[in-house]
Structure formats: structure tokens, C-alpha cells
PDB file of C-alpha atoms and ligand atoms in Angstrom:
ATOM      1  CA  MET S   1      -6.377 -16.842  -8.228  1.00 50.00           C
ATOM      2  CA  PRO S   2      -9.246 -14.337  -7.948  1.00 56.00           C
ATOM      3  CA  GLY S   3      -9.058 -11.472  -5.469  1.00 67.00           C
ATOM      4  CA  VAL S   4      -5.292 -11.095  -5.140  1.00 85.00           C
ATOM      5  CA  GLY S   5      -4.067  -9.407  -8.312  1.00 96.00           C
ATOM      6  CA  LYS S   6      -3.130  -5.735  -8.624  1.00 97.00           C
ATOM      7  CA  LEU S   7      -5.373  -5.550 -11.698  1.00 98.00           C
ATOM      8  CA  ASP S   8      -8.428  -7.350 -10.331  1.00 97.00           C
ATOM      9  CA  GLY S   9     -11.563  -5.898 -11.884  1.00 96.00           C
ATOM     10  CA  LYS S  10      -9.668  -4.248 -14.751  1.00 98.00           C
ATOM     11  CA  VAL S  11     -10.220  -5.040 -18.394  1.00 98.00           C
ATOM     12  CA  ALA S  12      -7.242  -4.893 -20.742  1.00 98.00           C
ATOM     13  CA  ILE S  13      -7.133  -4.928 -24.530  1.00 98.00           C
ATOM     14  CA  VAL S  14      -3.887  -6.108 -26.104  1.00 98.00           C
ATOM     15  CA  THR S  15      -3.267  -5.807 -29.842  1.00 98.00           C
ATOM     16  CA  GLY S  16      -0.656  -8.009 -31.445  1.00 97.00           C
ATOM     17  CA  ALA S  17      -1.505 -10.606 -28.806  1.00 97.00           C
ATOM     18  CA  SER S  18      -0.612 -13.655 -30.888  1.00 96.00           C
ATOM     19  CA  SER S  19       3.153 -13.539 -30.316  1.00 96.00           C
ATOM     20  CA  GLY S  20       6.145 -11.773 -28.824  1.00 96.00           C
ATOM     21  CA  ILE S  21       5.737  -8.830 -26.499  1.00 97.00           C
ATOM     22  CA  GLY S  22       1.961  -8.673 -27.017  1.00 97.00           C
ATOM     23  CA  ALA S  23       1.466 -12.302 -26.023  1.00 97.00           C
ATOM     24  CA  ALA S  24       3.780 -12.012 -23.014  1.00 98.00           C
ATOM     25  CA  THR S  25       2.042  -8.844 -21.847  1.00 98.00           C
ATOM     26  CA  ALA S  26      -1.391 -10.406 -22.234  1.00 98.00           C
ATOM     27  CA  ARG S  27      -0.294 -13.364 -20.117  1.00 97.00           C
ATOM     28  CA  MET S  28       1.169 -11.175 -17.346  1.00 98.00           C
ATOM     29  CA  LEU S  29      -1.880  -8.892 -17.266  1.00 98.00           C
ATOM     30  CA  ALA S  30      -4.084 -11.944 -16.759  1.00 97.00           C
ATOM     31  CA  GLU S  31      -1.757 -13.285 -14.052  1.00 97.00           C
ATOM     32  CA  GLU S  32      -2.258  -9.964 -12.236  1.00 98.00           C
ATOM     33  CA  GLY S  33      -6.026 -10.391 -12.355  1.00 97.00           C
ATOM     34  CA  ALA S  34      -7.076  -8.404 -15.435  1.00 98.00           C
ATOM     35  CA  ARG S  35      -9.665  -9.737 -17.825  1.00 97.00           C
ATOM     36  CA  VAL S  36      -7.685  -9.695 -21.056  1.00 98.00           C
ATOM     37  CA  ILE S  37      -9.099  -9.350 -24.536  1.00 98.00           C
ATOM     38  CA  GLY S  38      -6.446 -10.198 -27.073  1.00 98.00           C
ATOM     39  CA  GLY S  39      -6.604  -9.216 -30.709  1.00 98.00           C
ATOM     40  CA  ALA S  40      -4.537 -10.408 -33.656  1.00 97.00           C
ATOM     41  CA  ARG S  41      -4.946 -11.447 -37.269  1.00 96.00           C
ATOM     42  CA  ARG S  42      -3.821 -14.963 -36.276  1.00 95.00           C
ATOM     43  CA  VAL S  43      -6.573 -15.260 -33.684  1.00 96.00           C
ATOM     44  CA  ASP S  44      -6.071 -19.028 -33.368  1.00 95.00           C
ATOM     45  CA  ARG S  45      -2.746 -18.275 -31.652  1.00 95.00           C
ATOM     46  CA  VAL S  46      -4.225 -15.899 -29.081  1.00 94.00           C
ATOM     47  CA  THR S  47      -4.605 -17.577 -25.701  1.00 94.00           C
ATOM     48  CA  THR S  48      -6.276 -14.772 -23.727  1.00 94.00           C
ATOM     49  CA  GLU S  49      -9.612 -15.184 -21.910  1.00 91.00           C
ATOM     50  CA  VAL S  50     -11.292 -13.523 -24.880  1.00 97.00           C
ATOM     51  CA  ALA S  51      -9.578 -13.758 -28.269  1.00 97.00           C
ATOM     52  CA  LEU S  52     -10.912 -11.704 -31.155  1.00 97.00           C
ATOM     53  CA  GLU S  53      -9.698 -11.334 -34.702  1.00 98.00           C
ATOM     54  CA  LEU S  54      -8.134  -7.948 -35.314  1.00 98.00           C
ATOM     55  CA  ASP S  55      -6.360  -6.416 -38.266  1.00 98.00           C
ATOM     56  CA  VAL S  56      -5.316  -2.955 -37.119  1.00 98.00           C
ATOM     57  CA  THR S  57      -4.795  -1.878 -40.736  1.00 98.00           C
ATOM     58  CA  ASP S  58      -8.502  -2.399 -41.441  1.00 98.00           C
ATOM     59  CA  PRO S  59     -10.863   0.246 -39.996  1.00 98.00           C
ATOM     60  CA  ALA S  60     -13.876  -2.109 -40.109  1.00 98.00           C
ATOM     61  CA  SER S  61     -11.951  -4.808 -38.240  1.00 98.00           C
ATOM     62  CA  CYS S  62     -10.920  -2.280 -35.561  1.00 98.00           C
ATOM     63  CA  GLU S  63     -14.486  -1.021 -35.138  1.00 98.00           C
ATOM     64  CA  ALA S  64     -15.876  -4.548 -34.830  1.00 98.00           C
ATOM     65  CA  PHE S  65     -13.139  -5.472 -32.353  1.00 98.00           C
ATOM     66  CA  VAL S  66     -13.709  -2.466 -30.100  1.00 98.00           C
ATOM     67  CA  ALA S  67     -17.493  -2.981 -30.164  1.00 98.00           C
ATOM     68  CA  ALA S  68     -17.135  -6.661 -29.271  1.00 98.00           C
ATOM     69  CA  ALA S  69     -14.522  -6.025 -26.573  1.00 98.00           C
ATOM     70  CA  GLY S  70     -16.699  -3.517 -24.698  1.00 98.00           C
ATOM     71  CA  PRO S  71     -15.538  -1.211 -21.882  1.00 98.00           C
ATOM     72  CA  CYS S  72     -11.858  -1.378 -20.953  1.00 98.00           C
ATOM     73  CA  ASN S  73      -9.356   0.268 -18.640  1.00 98.00           C
ATOM     74  CA  ILE S  74      -6.075  -0.601 -20.344  1.00 98.00           C
ATOM     75  CA  LEU S  75      -5.108  -0.587 -24.018  1.00 98.00           C
ATOM     76  CA  VAL S  76      -1.740  -2.061 -24.952  1.00 98.00           C
ATOM     77  CA  ASN S  77      -0.916  -1.192 -28.549  1.00 98.00           C
ATOM     78  CA  GLY S  78       1.384  -4.105 -29.287  1.00 97.00           C
ATOM     79  CA  ALA S  79       0.777  -4.731 -32.983  1.00 96.00           C
ATOM     80  CA  GLY S  80       3.729  -3.677 -35.108  1.00 96.00           C
ATOM     81  CA  LEU S  81       6.337  -4.841 -37.569  1.00 96.00           C
ATOM     82  CA  GLY S  82       9.433  -3.941 -39.521  1.00 95.00           C
ATOM     83  CA  LEU S  83      10.151  -4.970 -43.093  1.00 96.00           C
ATOM     84  CA  GLY S  84      13.703  -5.170 -44.401  1.00 93.00           C
ATOM     85  CA  ARG S  85      17.069  -3.685 -43.362  1.00 93.00           C
ATOM     86  CA  ASP S  86      18.094  -2.053 -46.616  1.00 95.00           C
ATOM     87  CA  PRO S  87      19.153   1.412 -47.754  1.00 97.00           C
ATOM     88  CA  PHE S  88      16.132   3.654 -48.096  1.00 97.00           C
ATOM     89  CA  VAL S  89      16.674   4.008 -51.835  1.00 97.00           C
ATOM     90  CA  GLU S  90      15.950   0.290 -52.185  1.00 96.00           C
ATOM     91  CA  SER S  91      12.732   0.390 -50.167  1.00 95.00           C
ATOM     92  CA  THR S  92       9.311  -0.078 -51.740  1.00 96.00           C
ATOM     93  CA  GLU S  93       6.094   1.815 -51.371  1.00 97.00           C
ATOM     94  CA  GLU S  94       4.302  -1.480 -50.702  1.00 97.00           C
ATOM     95  CA  ASP S  95       6.444  -2.183 -47.622  1.00 96.00           C
ATOM     96  CA  GLU S  96       6.221   1.406 -46.512  1.00 97.00           C
ATOM     97  CA  ARG S  97       2.438   1.346 -46.637  1.00 97.00           C
ATOM     98  CA  ARG S  98       2.249  -1.889 -44.658  1.00 97.00           C
ATOM     99  CA  VAL S  99       4.612  -0.635 -41.954  1.00 97.00           C
ATOM    100  CA  PHE S 100       2.981   2.789 -41.621  1.00 98.00           C
ATOM    101  CA  GLU S 101      -0.519   1.299 -41.771  1.00 98.00           C
ATOM    102  CA  THR S 102       0.270  -1.117 -38.936  1.00 98.00           C
ATOM    103  CA  ASN S 103       2.695   0.788 -36.711  1.00 98.00           C
ATOM    104  CA  VAL S 104       1.228   4.267 -37.071  1.00 98.00           C
ATOM    105  CA  ASN S 105      -2.286   4.368 -38.534  1.00 98.00           C
ATOM    106  CA  GLY S 106      -3.321   1.121 -36.846  1.00 98.00           C
ATOM    107  CA  LEU S 107      -2.058   2.235 -33.451  1.00 98.00           C
ATOM    108  CA  VAL S 108      -3.633   5.681 -33.784  1.00 98.00           C
ATOM    109  CA  ARG S 109      -6.906   4.202 -35.065  1.00 98.00           C
ATOM    110  CA  MET S 110      -7.219   1.738 -32.193  1.00 98.00           C
ATOM    111  CA  THR S 111      -6.405   4.449 -29.665  1.00 98.00           C
ATOM    112  CA  ARG S 112      -9.011   6.807 -31.114  1.00 98.00           C
ATOM    113  CA  LEU S 113     -11.708   4.138 -31.192  1.00 98.00           C
ATOM    114  CA  VAL S 114     -11.036   2.986 -27.650  1.00 98.00           C
ATOM    115  CA  LEU S 115     -10.968   6.560 -26.326  1.00 98.00           C
ATOM    116  CA  GLN S 116     -14.182   7.438 -28.142  1.00 98.00           C
ATOM    117  CA  LYS S 117     -16.115   4.281 -27.377  1.00 98.00           C
ATOM    118  CA  SER S 118     -14.864   2.207 -24.500  1.00 97.00           C
ATOM    119  CA  MET S 119     -12.077   3.610 -22.304  1.00 98.00           C
ATOM    120  CA  GLN S 120     -13.109   3.792 -18.651  1.00 98.00           C
ATOM    121  CA  GLU S 121     -11.393   6.091 -16.168  1.00 98.00           C
ATOM    122  CA  PRO S 122      -8.994   5.516 -14.611  1.00 97.00           C
ATOM    123  CA  GLY S 123      -7.539   4.287 -17.864  1.00 98.00           C
ATOM    124  CA  HIS S 124      -4.132   3.586 -19.345  1.00 98.00           C
ATOM    125  CA  ILE S 125      -2.792   3.466 -22.902  1.00 98.00           C
ATOM    126  CA  VAL S 126       0.546   1.750 -23.419  1.00 98.00           C
ATOM    127  CA  ASN S 127       2.251   2.148 -26.770  1.00 98.00           C
ATOM    128  CA  LEU S 128       4.974  -0.204 -27.895  1.00 98.00           C
ATOM    129  CA  GLY S 129       7.498   2.240 -29.287  1.00 98.00           C
ATOM    130  CA  SER S 130      11.105   1.343 -30.030  1.00 97.00           C
ATOM    131  CA  ILE S 131      14.584   2.711 -29.646  1.00 97.00           C
ATOM    132  CA  ALA S 132      14.138   3.227 -33.408  1.00 97.00           C
ATOM    133  CA  GLY S 133      11.873   6.105 -32.370  1.00 97.00           C
ATOM    134  CA  ARG S 134      14.814   7.714 -30.563  1.00 96.00           C
ATOM    135  CA  TRP S 135      17.879   6.942 -32.681  1.00 95.00           C
ATOM    136  CA  ALA S 136      17.784   6.713 -36.439  1.00 96.00           C
ATOM    137  CA  TYR S 137      19.975   3.786 -37.478  1.00 94.00           C
ATOM    138  CA  PRO S 138      21.172   2.961 -40.980  1.00 95.00           C
ATOM    139  CA  ASN S 139      19.025   0.880 -43.319  1.00 96.00           C
ATOM    140  CA  GLY S 140      15.875   1.132 -41.303  1.00 96.00           C
ATOM    141  CA  ALA S 141      14.303   4.376 -42.547  1.00 97.00           C
ATOM    142  CA  THR S 142      10.728   3.159 -42.882  1.00 97.00           C
ATOM    143  CA  TYR S 143      10.648   1.486 -39.477  1.00 97.00           C
ATOM    144  CA  VAL S 144      12.536   4.366 -37.832  1.00 97.00           C
ATOM    145  CA  THR S 145      10.071   6.868 -39.307  1.00 98.00           C
ATOM    146  CA  SER S 146       7.098   4.861 -38.060  1.00 98.00           C
ATOM    147  CA  LYS S 147       8.488   4.676 -34.531  1.00 98.00           C
ATOM    148  CA  PHE S 148       9.379   8.389 -34.415  1.00 98.00           C
ATOM    149  CA  ALA S 149       5.722   8.919 -35.339  1.00 98.00           C
ATOM    150  CA  VAL S 150       4.576   6.680 -32.479  1.00 98.00           C
ATOM    151  CA  ARG S 151       6.692   8.700 -30.083  1.00 97.00           C
ATOM    152  CA  GLY S 152       5.235  11.948 -31.404  1.00 98.00           C
ATOM    153  CA  PHE S 153       1.726  10.569 -31.070  1.00 98.00           C
ATOM    154  CA  THR S 154       2.386   9.433 -27.515  1.00 98.00           C
ATOM    155  CA  ARG S 155       3.613  12.888 -26.550  1.00 98.00           C
ATOM    156  CA  ALA S 156       0.644  14.583 -28.210  1.00 98.00           C
ATOM    157  CA  LEU S 157      -1.768  12.207 -26.512  1.00 98.00           C
ATOM    158  CA  ARG S 158      -0.298  12.978 -23.092  1.00 97.00           C
ATOM    159  CA  GLU S 159      -0.970  16.644 -23.747  1.00 98.00           C
ATOM    160  CA  ASP S 160      -4.532  16.120 -24.989  1.00 98.00           C
ATOM    161  CA  LEU S 161      -5.465  13.797 -22.135  1.00 98.00           C
ATOM    162  CA  LEU S 162      -4.162  16.050 -19.373  1.00 98.00           C
ATOM    163  CA  GLY S 163      -7.070  16.586 -17.000  1.00 98.00           C
ATOM    164  CA  GLN S 164      -8.478  13.116 -17.536  1.00 98.00           C
ATOM    165  CA  ASP S 165      -7.592  10.058 -15.500  1.00 98.00           C
ATOM    166  CA  ILE S 166      -6.032   8.331 -18.479  1.00 98.00           C
ATOM    167  CA  ARG S 167      -2.338   7.560 -18.343  1.00 98.00           C
ATOM    168  CA  VAL S 168      -0.192   7.217 -21.439  1.00 98.00           C
ATOM    169  CA  THR S 169       3.093   5.338 -21.521  1.00 98.00           C
ATOM    170  CA  THR S 170       5.541   4.456 -24.253  1.00 98.00           C
ATOM    171  CA  VAL S 171       7.835   1.478 -23.791  1.00 98.00           C
ATOM    172  CA  ASP S 172      10.762   1.705 -26.192  1.00 98.00           C
ATOM    173  CA  SER S 173      12.982  -1.333 -26.412  1.00 97.00           C
ATOM    174  CA  GLY S 174      16.014  -2.298 -28.442  1.00 97.00           C
ATOM    175  CA  LEU S 175      17.068  -5.849 -29.294  1.00 95.00           C
ATOM    176  CA  VAL S 176      14.268  -8.185 -28.200  1.00 96.00           C
ATOM    177  CA  GLU S 177      14.469 -11.737 -29.476  1.00 94.00           C
ATOM    178  CA  THR S 178      10.998 -12.492 -30.843  1.00 93.00           C
ATOM    179  CA  GLU S 179       9.497 -13.259 -34.243  1.00 91.00           C
ATOM    180  CA  PHE S 180      10.099  -9.582 -35.066  1.00 94.00           C
ATOM    181  CA  SER S 181      13.296 -10.214 -37.023  1.00 92.00           C
ATOM    182  CA  VAL S 182      11.906 -13.301 -38.783  1.00 93.00           C
ATOM    183  CA  VAL S 183       9.082 -11.114 -40.079  1.00 92.00           C
ATOM    184  CA  ARG S 184      11.505  -8.297 -40.884  1.00 95.00           C
ATOM    185  CA  PHE S 185      13.627 -10.667 -42.980  1.00 94.00           C
ATOM    186  CA  ARG S 186      10.557 -12.244 -44.574  1.00 94.00           C
ATOM    187  CA  GLY S 187      10.994 -15.681 -43.019  1.00 94.00           C
ATOM    188  CA  ASP S 188      14.801 -15.939 -43.264  1.00 94.00           C
ATOM    189  CA  VAL S 189      15.423 -17.525 -39.861  1.00 95.00           C
ATOM    190  CA  GLU S 190      19.234 -17.552 -40.138  1.00 96.00           C
ATOM    191  CA  LYS S 191      19.362 -13.872 -40.962  1.00 94.00           C
ATOM    192  CA  ALA S 192      16.966 -13.178 -38.115  1.00 94.00           C
ATOM    193  CA  LYS S 193      19.213 -15.086 -35.681  1.00 94.00           C
ATOM    194  CA  SER S 194      22.235 -13.052 -36.802  1.00 93.00           C
ATOM    195  CA  VAL S 195      20.588  -9.883 -35.435  1.00 92.00           C
ATOM    196  CA  TYR S 196      21.050 -11.223 -31.900  1.00 94.00           C
ATOM    197  CA  ALA S 197      24.260 -13.225 -32.442  1.00 93.00           C
ATOM    198  CA  GLY S 198      26.826 -12.783 -29.670  1.00 94.00           C
ATOM    199  CA  THR S 199      24.474 -10.612 -27.598  1.00 95.00           C
ATOM    200  CA  ARG S 200      22.205 -11.216 -24.665  1.00 96.00           C
ATOM    201  CA  PRO S 201      19.014  -9.742 -26.096  1.00 96.00           C
ATOM    202  CA  LEU S 202      15.942  -8.825 -24.141  1.00 97.00           C
ATOM    203  CA  SER S 203      13.115 -11.344 -24.121  1.00 97.00           C
ATOM    204  CA  ALA S 204       9.451 -10.589 -24.696  1.00 97.00           C
ATOM    205  CA  ASP S 205       8.970 -11.232 -20.962  1.00 98.00           C
ATOM    206  CA  ASP S 206      11.547  -8.543 -20.094  1.00 98.00           C
ATOM    207  CA  VAL S 207       9.531  -5.951 -21.990  1.00 98.00           C
ATOM    208  CA  ALA S 208       6.190  -7.223 -20.699  1.00 98.00           C
ATOM    209  CA  ASP S 209       7.612  -6.932 -17.189  1.00 98.00           C
ATOM    210  CA  ALA S 210       8.346  -3.242 -17.832  1.00 98.00           C
ATOM    211  CA  ILE S 211       4.797  -2.721 -19.085  1.00 98.00           C
ATOM    212  CA  MET S 212       3.496  -4.403 -15.950  1.00 98.00           C
ATOM    213  CA  TYR S 213       5.541  -1.985 -13.828  1.00 98.00           C
ATOM    214  CA  ALA S 214       3.888   0.955 -15.587  1.00 98.00           C
ATOM    215  CA  VAL S 215       0.320  -0.345 -15.350  1.00 98.00           C
ATOM    216  CA  THR S 216       0.571  -1.376 -11.694  1.00 98.00           C
ATOM    217  CA  ARG S 217       1.793   1.987 -10.308  1.00 98.00           C
ATOM    218  CA  PRO S 218      -0.646   3.964  -8.141  1.00 97.00           C
ATOM    219  CA  GLU S 219      -3.198   5.642 -10.411  1.00 96.00           C
ATOM    220  CA  HIS S 220      -1.747   9.161 -10.035  1.00 97.00           C
ATOM    221  CA  VAL S 221       1.700   7.995 -11.203  1.00 98.00           C
ATOM    222  CA  VAL S 222       2.444   8.137 -14.918  1.00 98.00           C
ATOM    223  CA  VAL S 223       5.439   6.194 -16.153  1.00 98.00           C
ATOM    224  CA  ASP S 224       5.784   8.439 -19.161  1.00 97.00           C
ATOM    225  CA  GLU S 225       8.570   6.790 -21.127  1.00 97.00           C
ATOM    226  CA  MET S 226      10.628   3.664 -20.613  1.00 98.00           C
ATOM    227  CA  VAL S 227      13.707   2.782 -22.650  1.00 98.00           C
ATOM    228  CA  LEU S 228      14.906  -0.799 -22.375  1.00 98.00           C
ATOM    229  CA  MET S 229      18.043  -2.239 -23.875  1.00 98.00           C
ATOM    230  CA  SER S 230      20.166  -5.334 -23.588  1.00 97.00           C
ATOM    231  CA  ILE S 231      23.386  -4.956 -21.616  1.00 97.00           C
ATOM    232  CA  ASP S 232      25.040  -5.428 -25.030  1.00 97.00           C
ATOM    233  CA  GLN S 233      23.414  -2.385 -26.646  1.00 97.00           C
ATOM    234  CA  SER S 234      23.942   1.301 -25.919  1.00 96.00           C
ATOM    235  CA  SER S 235      22.042   3.054 -28.719  1.00 93.00           C
ATOM    236  CA  GLY S 236      20.184   2.348 -31.930  1.00 88.00           C
ATOM    237  CA  ALA S 237      23.153   1.117 -33.924  1.00 88.00           C
ATOM    238  CA  ARG S 238      25.730   0.354 -31.221  1.00 94.00           C
ATOM    239  CA  ILE S 239      25.785  -3.321 -30.300  1.00 95.00           C
ATOM    240  CA  HIS S 240      28.505  -5.293 -28.552  1.00 97.00           C
ATOM    241  CA  ARG S 241      28.890  -8.841 -29.843  1.00 96.00           C
ATOM    242  CA  ARG S 242      30.755 -11.363 -27.730  1.00 92.00           C
ATOM    243  CA  GLU S 243      33.080 -13.956 -29.238  1.00 80.00           C
ATOM    244  CA  SER S 244      31.352 -17.345 -29.333  1.00 66.00           C
TER     245      SER S 244
HETATM  246  C1  LIG C 301      12.862  -3.180 -32.554  1.00 71.18           C
HETATM  247  C2  LIG C 301      14.216  -2.846 -32.122  1.00 71.18           C
HETATM  248  O1  LIG C 301      16.566  -2.182 -32.750  1.00 71.18           O
HETATM  249  O2  LIG C 301      15.327  -3.422 -34.425  1.00 71.18           O
HETATM  250  O3  LIG C 301      11.974  -2.162 -32.286  1.00 71.18           O
HETATM  251  O4  LIG C 301      14.782  -1.151 -33.981  1.00 71.18           O
HETATM  252  S1  LIG C 301      15.241  -2.372 -33.390  1.00 71.18           S
END
């Protein structure tokens, strides 16, 4: 309904908008009145008002996306992935490049482009971090490294943007049941399910709800960092599984 949302008149870009937390966030931003421009490689799955193809690992794709999207007030960097849960010694450079290119370079690239070309003040950048950026857990070195980098970037950005009306927030969640684990285990649905077995994981909506809290605070209030976990998780590697 026009004229009643907390984000009426705002324009929001969401990367990774085709599924999971990105899709849920895009939907909630629109429900709150924002005009949402969603980007993803699988653009046919993006249901936002404006859906544009976006591969954050490709500089030309990012440039075309930002140019087509035009001025914005909110950037949600939702695109990200993990590949594998194996000892580091078994990891491959191919996987490492894909994870770093998406989670780190892609996120940094999109942020730079939006800041240089289209961010309007008051503005807000929300990075999807992870508890993997706070606790290193076994057999996740590449993903953990990428998320520590996101956290470092978020902190550095806060410092560099001080004095401008641009907020920066990182939302770092633990177990969230989305396609994330299916991708991580390269399509092995059973293995993906076992990640959440016996727990009550967060949903994509739970995390999107936290993002909505951050973006709907009064404009002088920065929700700097949010850490979200299931009641069945207390740190990166500590998970309580109930008997079924
Ligand atoms: C995803 C959560 O626990 O697999 O960011 O690292 S975890």
C-alpha cells in the first residue's frame, strides 16, 4: 500500500536476490515501501519490482547493473556462497577463487561502484557477513577467510564513511536453512539437510527481519553489527542437536 511504509521513497539494491536471505530481504524491503532492484545470475528467479542480471564476480556485469539501477539509498550485499566442508589441505584453488571472488571481491566491487556512482545520502550499506567471520571452525578455511575479510571490510568502511550520512551494518548469522548448504555440498541435498538435523535453524526470514530492523532505525542510528544464531547454536562449531 503506498504511503504507509517506513521506506517509502527509498530505493534499495539487493544482490543475491534470487534465493535465501537476499530474496527474503528484497520482499520485506518492498513490503515496507522501498522500490527494490534485485540482482542475481538467475534473474528469472528474482521477483523484485526491477530484476536485473548480475554476476558480482564480473566487473562488467556489476558496472552495467549499477548503471541500469540508477540512484539508490540502500545496498544489501547478499550474494555469497560456501564450497565444501573439508580440511584445508584438500581444498582447491578453483573453489577458493570462486568463493573469494563472490564473497569478497564481488561485495567490495559492488560497494565501491554504488558509492562512486549511485548512493544517495542518507544511505545504508548492509553486508551479509557470517558467524564464520567471527569464529574459525574446522573444515571451512576458505569460507571462514572470506567472511573474516567481509568483517574487516565492513569495519574499514565505517571508518572511511564517518562524516557522511551513510550507515554500514554487518549481519552475521549462523545456521540458516536455505539453499546455502545445498550449494556448499554441490547439490547433495541429504548432506545439506544433515547440517540442520536436530536443530531449529534460523530461516531466511529471521535474518531478513534483522536487516529490516537495521534499515528502519532513525537515520542517525547505526546498527553496527548484528550476530544471529539459532537457540541450538552458541558459536561457530558448537551446535546442540536434539534427539528425533
Ligand atoms: C553460514 C553459516 O555456520 O555455515 O554463513 O558458517 S555457517
